[in-house]
XYZ file of N, CA and C in Angstrom:
546
model
N 2.417 -0.345 9.793
C 3.070 -0.742 8.571
C 3.982 0.384 8.102
N 5.199 0.073 7.817
C 6.114 1.101 7.315
C 5.796 1.456 5.855
N 6.295 2.600 5.438
C 6.019 3.112 4.095
C 6.387 2.129 2.984
N 7.574 1.520 2.978
C 7.882 0.596 1.880
C 6.877 -0.557 1.779
N 6.410 -1.045 2.897
C 5.426 -2.126 2.885
C 4.123 -1.651 2.268
N 3.659 -0.462 2.650
C 2.409 0.052 2.102
C 2.515 0.338 0.607
N 3.659 0.791 0.163
C 3.846 1.032 -1.272
C 3.746 -0.287 -2.038
N 4.394 -1.310 -1.526
C 4.345 -2.621 -2.187
C 2.950 -3.236 -2.123
N 2.233 -3.001 -1.043
C 0.856 -3.487 -0.923
C -0.036 -2.769 -1.939
N 0.153 -1.460 -2.107
C -0.624 -0.703 -3.096
C -0.391 -1.273 -4.493
N 0.854 -1.564 -4.806
C 1.197 -2.136 -6.110
C 0.535 -3.505 -6.278
N 0.666 -4.371 -5.264
C 0.125 -5.729 -5.351
C -1.389 -5.726 -5.489
N -2.065 -4.886 -4.720
C -3.523 -4.846 -4.804
C -3.962 -4.260 -6.137
N -3.185 -3.332 -6.688
C -3.493 -2.796 -8.010
C -3.443 -3.869 -9.081
N -2.403 -4.674 -9.056
C -2.300 -5.780 -10.028
C -3.438 -6.773 -9.812
N -3.688 -7.108 -8.548
C -4.746 -8.082 -8.246
C -6.121 -7.564 -8.658
N -6.375 -6.274 -8.487
C -7.664 -5.701 -8.894
C -7.845 -5.811 -10.402
N -6.791 -5.524 -11.145
C -6.881 -5.640 -12.602
C -7.122 -7.085 -13.019
N -6.474 -8.025 -12.359
C -6.680 -9.437 -12.686
C -8.088 -9.886 -12.315
N -8.618 -9.347 -11.218
C -9.982 -9.699 -10.820
C -11.002 -9.162 -11.823
N -10.693 -8.024 -12.432
C -11.586 -7.445 -13.433
C -11.170 -7.762 -14.853
N -10.471 -8.860 -15.033
C -9.938 -9.219 -16.355
C -11.018 -9.348 -17.416
N -12.187 -9.842 -17.041
C -13.262 -10.012 -18.032
C -13.650 -8.673 -18.637
N -13.819 -7.661 -17.801
C -14.164 -6.331 -18.312
C -13.021 -5.752 -19.137
N -11.812 -5.905 -18.658
C -10.667 -5.313 -19.346
C -10.433 -5.971 -20.708
N -10.689 -7.264 -20.809
C -10.502 -7.954 -22.090
C -11.559 -7.574 -23.110
N -12.776 -7.368 -22.645
C -13.881 -7.095 -23.564
C -13.976 -5.630 -23.973
N -13.526 -4.750 -23.151
C -13.696 -3.324 -23.409
C -12.534 -2.767 -24.232
N -12.848 -2.000 -25.276
C -11.774 -1.378 -26.056
C -11.262 -0.085 -25.408
N -11.949 0.367 -24.371
C -11.546 1.613 -23.706
C -10.253 1.425 -22.925
N -9.643 2.557 -22.609
C -8.436 2.541 -21.790
C -8.764 1.933 -20.431
N -7.828 1.234 -19.851
C -8.056 0.546 -18.573
C -8.452 1.520 -17.464
N -7.961 2.750 -17.540
C -8.279 3.721 -16.488
C -9.706 4.261 -16.607
N -10.418 3.912 -17.652
C -11.805 4.325 -17.811
C -12.775 3.203 -17.431
N -12.249 2.091 -16.968
C -13.086 0.936 -16.622
C -13.676 1.106 -15.221
N -14.753 0.400 -14.976
C -15.347 0.438 -13.632
C -14.441 -0.276 -12.624
N -13.654 -1.218 -13.090
C -12.693 -1.885 -12.211
C -11.668 -0.889 -11.686
N -11.159 -0.030 -12.573
C -10.199 0.971 -12.122
C -10.856 1.972 -11.176
N -12.091 2.348 -11.459
C -12.783 3.295 -10.578
C -12.911 2.720 -9.173
N -13.232 1.442 -9.078
C -13.331 0.795 -7.767
C -11.971 0.782 -7.074
N -10.927 0.476 -7.812
C -9.587 0.461 -7.223
C -9.152 1.866 -6.809
N -9.466 2.863 -7.623
C -9.120 4.246 -7.280
C -9.822 4.674 -5.997
N -11.072 4.271 -5.826
C -11.779 4.569 -4.579
C -11.104 3.880 -3.399
N -10.670 2.649 -3.600
C -9.941 1.938 -2.542
C -8.668 2.699 -2.160
N -7.928 3.144 -3.172
C -6.714 3.910 -2.896
C -7.024 5.176 -2.106
N -8.017 5.919 -2.591
C -8.322 7.225 -1.993
C -8.978 7.116 -0.623
N -9.780 6.087 -0.407
C -10.547 6.008 0.833
C -9.973 5.055 1.881
N -9.060 4.189 1.480
C -8.520 3.226 2.445
C -6.998 3.291 2.523
N -6.318 2.990 1.431
C -4.873 2.807 1.494
C -4.117 4.095 1.828
N -4.419 5.167 1.138
C -3.704 6.416 1.421
C -4.054 6.951 2.810
N -5.325 6.905 3.255
C -5.593 7.312 4.637
C -4.862 6.463 5.690
N -4.681 5.179 5.428
C -3.898 4.350 6.351
C -2.461 4.870 6.405
N -1.901 5.212 5.256
C -0.547 5.768 5.214
C -0.480 7.099 5.959
N -1.487 7.932 5.761
C -1.522 9.233 6.453
C -1.590 9.027 7.961
N -2.381 8.051 8.397
C -2.459 7.758 9.836
C -1.068 7.453 10.394
N -0.361 6.531 9.755
C 0.959 6.172 10.260
C 1.928 7.343 10.171
N 1.845 8.127 9.129
C 2.736 9.284 8.986
C 2.479 10.308 10.084
N 1.221 10.576 10.358
C 0.883 11.617 11.338
C 1.169 11.162 12.764
N 0.791 9.943 13.108
C 0.898 9.510 14.498
C 2.179 8.747 14.837
N 2.819 8.141 13.865
C 4.030 7.356 14.111
C 5.024 7.586 12.972
N 5.210 8.836 12.595
C 5.936 9.206 11.387
C 7.364 8.710 11.296
N 8.129 8.893 12.349
C 9.535 8.487 12.287
C 9.652 6.973 12.116
N 8.829 6.213 12.834
C 8.815 4.763 12.693
C 8.340 4.382 11.292
N 7.296 5.055 10.800
C 6.721 4.801 9.480
C 7.774 4.961 8.382
N 8.665 5.922 8.550
C 9.729 6.164 7.571
C 11.016 5.430 7.931
N 10.914 4.456 8.835
C 12.045 3.620 9.250
C 13.204 4.450 9.793
N 12.879 5.565 10.422
C 13.863 6.474 11.018
C 14.895 6.981 10.017
N 14.540 6.978 8.735
C 15.447 7.483 7.706
C 15.407 9.008 7.643
N 14.248 9.586 7.983
C 14.073 11.042 7.949
C 13.357 11.482 9.217
N 13.614 12.707 9.616
C 12.906 13.310 10.737
C 11.631 13.940 10.180
N 10.476 13.421 10.549
C 9.226 13.910 9.966
C 8.960 15.371 10.313
N 9.537 15.862 11.386
C 9.337 17.274 11.734
C 10.007 18.199 10.723
N 10.962 17.692 9.992
C 11.682 18.525 9.012
C 11.194 18.342 7.583
N 10.229 17.473 7.390
C 9.692 17.241 6.050
C 8.557 18.231 5.807
N 8.665 19.082 4.795
C 7.567 20.009 4.495
C 6.301 19.240 4.112
N 5.168 19.795 4.464
C 3.901 19.104 4.208
C 3.671 18.879 2.714
N 4.169 19.782 1.872
C 4.013 19.601 0.422
C 4.781 18.365 -0.054
N 5.937 18.115 0.519
C 6.713 16.924 0.157
C 5.979 15.668 0.623
N 5.397 15.724 1.822
C 4.626 14.579 2.315
C 3.434 14.315 1.397
N 2.754 15.384 0.973
C 1.623 15.229 0.059
C 2.067 14.581 -1.251
N 3.193 15.028 -1.778
C 3.728 14.417 -2.998
C 4.064 12.943 -2.774
N 4.547 12.619 -1.591
C 4.836 11.217 -1.267
C 3.583 10.362 -1.289
N 2.491 10.889 -0.731
C 1.231 10.127 -0.745
C 0.685 10.002 -2.162
N 0.828 11.051 -2.949
C 0.409 10.975 -4.351
C 1.276 9.972 -5.113
N 2.559 9.938 -4.785
C 3.463 8.960 -5.399
C 3.082 7.535 -5.030
N 2.669 7.333 -3.800
C 2.205 6.011 -3.379
C 0.984 5.604 -4.199
N 0.065 6.544 -4.388
C -1.102 6.268 -5.223
C -0.706 5.973 -6.659
N 0.286 6.715 -7.169
C 0.751 6.501 -8.545
C 1.366 5.120 -8.712
N 2.068 4.637 -7.705
C 2.639 3.290 -7.775
C 1.520 2.246 -7.772
N 0.463 2.517 -7.014
C -0.700 1.632 -7.051
C -1.342 1.615 -8.425
N -1.455 2.793 -9.057
C -2.020 2.883 -10.414
C -1.111 2.155 -11.399
N 0.193 2.280 -11.235
C 1.133 1.547 -12.084
C 0.899 0.043 -11.952
N 0.697 -0.419 -10.734
C 0.395 -1.836 -10.534
C -0.878 -2.240 -11.257
N -1.904 -1.377 -11.188
C -3.149 -1.682 -11.899
C -2.903 -1.740 -13.397
N -2.146 -0.804 -13.920
C -1.891 -0.775 -15.367
C -1.118 -2.023 -15.818
N -0.123 -2.439 -15.035
C 0.614 -3.659 -15.382
C -0.296 -4.885 -15.295
N -1.169 -4.904 -14.293
C -2.135 -5.994 -14.189
C -3.116 -5.992 -15.350
N -3.506 -4.801 -15.811
C -4.419 -4.697 -16.954
C -3.758 -5.225 -18.220
N -2.483 -4.917 -18.397
C -1.757 -5.445 -19.564
C -1.704 -6.969 -19.485
N -1.408 -7.501 -18.308
C -1.367 -8.961 -18.144
C -2.739 -9.574 -18.402
N -3.799 -8.911 -17.939
C -5.155 -9.444 -18.143
C -5.554 -9.389 -19.614
N -5.248 -8.280 -20.274
C -5.650 -8.142 -21.678
C -4.874 -9.058 -22.608
N -3.647 -9.358 -22.260
C -2.852 -10.257 -23.089
C -2.999 -11.715 -22.647
N -3.885 -11.938 -21.694
C -4.172 -13.255 -21.142
C -2.924 -13.924 -20.580
N -2.153 -13.137 -19.885
C -0.960 -13.650 -19.196
C -1.141 -13.449 -17.697
N -2.174 -14.061 -17.183
C -2.495 -13.913 -15.764
C -1.375 -14.418 -14.872
N -0.645 -15.418 -15.332
C 0.462 -15.946 -14.525
C 1.509 -14.870 -14.244
N 1.754 -14.015 -15.231
C 2.702 -12.908 -15.030
C 2.151 -11.975 -13.958
N 0.854 -11.689 -14.041
C 0.217 -10.826 -13.046
C 0.283 -11.421 -11.652
N -0.022 -12.719 -11.547
C 0.051 -13.372 -10.244
C 1.492 -13.388 -9.727
N 2.449 -13.512 -10.629
C 3.852 -13.428 -10.228
C 4.206 -12.052 -9.681
N 3.670 -11.000 -10.315
C 3.891 -9.637 -9.815
C 3.283 -9.464 -8.432
N 2.078 -9.979 -8.248
C 1.427 -9.885 -6.933
C 2.256 -10.627 -5.887
N 2.640 -11.852 -6.195
C 3.436 -12.642 -5.258
C 4.773 -11.999 -4.941
N 5.437 -11.470 -5.975
C 6.718 -10.808 -5.755
C 6.585 -9.562 -4.894
N 5.537 -8.772 -5.128
C 5.331 -7.558 -4.337
C 5.000 -7.898 -2.882
N 4.175 -8.910 -2.676
C 3.841 -9.319 -1.305
C 5.078 -9.859 -0.602
N 5.874 -10.642 -1.315
C 7.112 -11.171 -0.738
C 8.061 -10.040 -0.345
N 8.200 -9.049 -1.216
C 9.067 -7.915 -0.889
C 8.502 -7.094 0.268
N 7.164 -6.998 0.380
C 6.545 -6.281 1.493
C 6.868 -6.963 2.821
N 6.842 -8.281 2.819
C 7.195 -9.024 4.027
C 8.699 -8.927 4.277
N 9.472 -8.912 3.199
C 10.926 -8.813 3.323
C 11.356 -7.515 4.010
N 10.584 -6.445 3.824
C 10.879 -5.184 4.513
C 10.892 -5.416 6.019
N 9.950 -6.203 6.499
C 9.862 -6.483 7.932
C 11.039 -7.323 8.414
N 11.549 -8.150 7.530
C 12.678 -9.015 7.886
C 14.008 -8.248 7.816
N 14.120 -7.329 6.862
C 15.373 -6.596 6.670
C 15.649 -5.557 7.752
N 14.608 -4.965 8.309
C 14.809 -3.896 9.287
C 14.123 -4.164 10.619
N 14.377 -5.324 11.229
C 13.725 -5.584 12.523
C 14.222 -4.649 13.620
N 15.480 -4.191 13.515
C 16.012 -3.278 14.528
C 15.286 -1.927 14.499
N 14.892 -1.470 13.328
C 14.177 -0.198 13.214
C 12.701 -0.352 13.556
N 12.110 -1.467 13.176
C 10.681 -1.673 13.400
C 10.377 -2.186 14.798
N 11.364 -2.696 15.487
C 11.161 -3.262 16.818
C 11.185 -2.251 17.939
N 11.522 -0.999 17.618
C 11.567 0.039 18.643
C 10.716 1.226 18.207
N 10.243 1.961 19.209
C 9.385 3.109 18.949
C 9.984 4.318 19.647
N 10.063 5.388 18.902
C 10.576 6.639 19.446
C 10.628 7.680 18.351
N 11.346 8.737 18.615
C 11.503 9.781 17.611
C 12.782 9.544 16.819
N 12.939 10.311 15.767
C 14.144 10.248 14.944
C 15.378 10.518 15.808
N 15.316 11.528 16.657
C 16.439 11.894 17.518
C 16.742 10.780 18.510
N 15.710 10.187 19.085
C 15.930 9.086 20.014
C 16.575 7.893 19.325
N 16.136 7.606 18.116
C 16.710 6.475 17.401
C 18.165 6.736 17.048
N 18.458 7.927 16.531
C 19.837 8.253 16.157
C 20.759 8.325 17.367
N 20.228 8.820 18.492
C 21.031 8.924 19.702
C 21.003 7.674 20.565
N 20.161 6.708 20.195
C 20.025 5.441 20.910
C 19.677 5.653 22.385
N 18.648 6.461 22.631
C 18.177 6.674 24.001
C 16.650 6.789 24.005
N 16.038 6.404 25.092
C 14.613 6.602 25.308
C 13.678 5.819 24.409
N 14.186 4.835 23.710
C 13.327 4.040 22.830
C 12.562 2.999 23.633
N 11.353 2.711 23.203
C 10.573 1.643 23.824
C 10.401 0.522 22.814
N 10.093 -0.647 23.309
C 9.869 -1.785 22.417
C 8.553 -1.585 21.683
N 8.448 -2.204 20.523
C 7.234 -2.125 19.717
C 6.058 -2.619 20.544
N 4.998 -1.839 20.564
C 3.807 -2.204 21.325
C 2.973 -0.953 21.582
N 2.068 -1.044 22.502
C 1.251 0.095 22.885
C 0.381 0.615 21.754
N 0.332 1.925 21.646
C -0.531 2.576 20.654
C -0.133 2.218 19.226
N 1.149 2.090 18.966
C 1.600 1.743 17.620
C 1.127 0.342 17.235
N 1.243 -0.595 18.145
C 0.808 -1.951 17.842
C -0.714 -1.999 17.670
N -1.450 -1.306 18.524
C -2.907 -1.275 18.394
C -3.317 -0.638 17.073
N -2.673 0.467 16.715
C -2.957 1.115 15.430
C -2.569 0.232 14.261
N -1.441 -0.455 14.388
C -0.997 -1.355 13.329
C -1.965 -2.501 13.106
N -2.461 -3.072 14.195
C -3.433 -4.160 14.070
C -4.729 -3.642 13.463
N -5.217 -2.519 13.964
C -6.477 -1.961 13.459
C -6.364 -1.584 11.984
N -5.302 -0.883 11.623
C -5.141 -0.454 10.232
C -4.835 -1.638 9.316
N -4.078 -2.606 9.808
C -3.802 -3.799 9.009
C -5.065 -4.597 8.732
N -5.910 -4.729 9.742
C -7.181 -5.445 9.557
C -8.094 -4.673 8.605
N -8.162 -3.365 8.775
C -8.980 -2.536 7.888
C -8.514 -2.686 6.440
N -7.211 -2.596 6.248
C -6.648 -2.712 4.910
C -6.901 -4.101 4.311
N -6.699 -5.136 5.093
C -6.902 -6.501 4.598
C -8.366 -6.756 4.259
N -9.278 -6.334 5.123
C -10.709 -6.545 4.862
C -11.178 -5.739 3.659
N -10.727 -4.488 3.565
C -11.127 -3.650 2.430
C -10.572 -4.198 1.124
N -9.335 -4.678 1.141
C -8.749 -5.260 -0.078
C -9.484 -6.530 -0.478
N -9.807 -7.367 0.485
C -10.541 -8.592 0.188
C -11.924 -8.250 -0.373
N -12.593 -7.282 0.234
C -13.910 -6.883 -0.256
C -13.810 -6.340 -1.684
N -12.795 -5.504 -1.925
C -12.596 -4.933 -3.263
C -12.436 -6.040 -4.303
N -11.557 -6.978 -4.042
C -11.274 -8.026 -5.019
C -12.473 -8.946 -5.242
N -13.157 -9.298 -4.176
C -14.337 -10.155 -4.315
C -15.438 -9.406 -5.053
N -15.639 -8.158 -4.709
C -16.692 -7.367 -5.350
C -16.419 -7.179 -6.846
N -15.185 -6.901 -7.193
C -14.833 -6.765 -8.617
C -15.069 -8.084 -9.334
N -14.640 -9.166 -8.726
C -14.777 -10.491 -9.350
C -16.246 -10.861 -9.555
N -17.065 -10.609 -8.539
C -18.489 -10.925 -8.659
C -19.192 -10.033 -9.666
N -18.820 -8.782 -9.728
C -19.419 -7.865 -10.698
C -19.073 -8.294 -12.127
N -17.888 -8.802 -12.332
C -17.477 -9.227 -13.669
C -18.202 -10.499 -14.093
N -18.544 -11.365 -13.139
C -19.254 -12.595 -13.471
C -20.652 -12.299 -14.001
N -21.256 -11.235 -13.469
C -22.610 -10.887 -13.895
C -22.660 -10.348 -15.310
N -21.526 -9.911 -15.826
C -21.499 -9.308 -17.170
C -21.718 -10.319 -18.247
């Protein structure tokens, strides 16, 4: 999964997590970031989504960044800030979802989720030439030595995509079931 897709997925799951925990968010006068729903989502970000991004950055970095930057020239501190920024966008999604849940405008929240998922898929449609080949930044810019998408990248993409999808589904179901018991 390329970086723009993962950023949009983080945002969408953040909104969806807040909507799943709407019962807690509506009843509690505390800030949304102090809720158990947010704590569960923060754990998801820290233990699943950001590590998936780190995997793609470390092992398939140039492809992950859509060959826009040479990962060998990106300082590690900038990469760390990028991962923190991805987490911050996920938190922003949760906060917007919390506002939608507290104001009982779930349709707006579902629209945000749908729009973010649509844009995440649109990334794949907009850059098939970049995502369809595997190589380094230099190979892509020089148009030599590129291989078709497959091999280790495809296996990693399937494994990480399944991990992310299962963890997100578990998160949302678990939040929803926990709220029903309240």
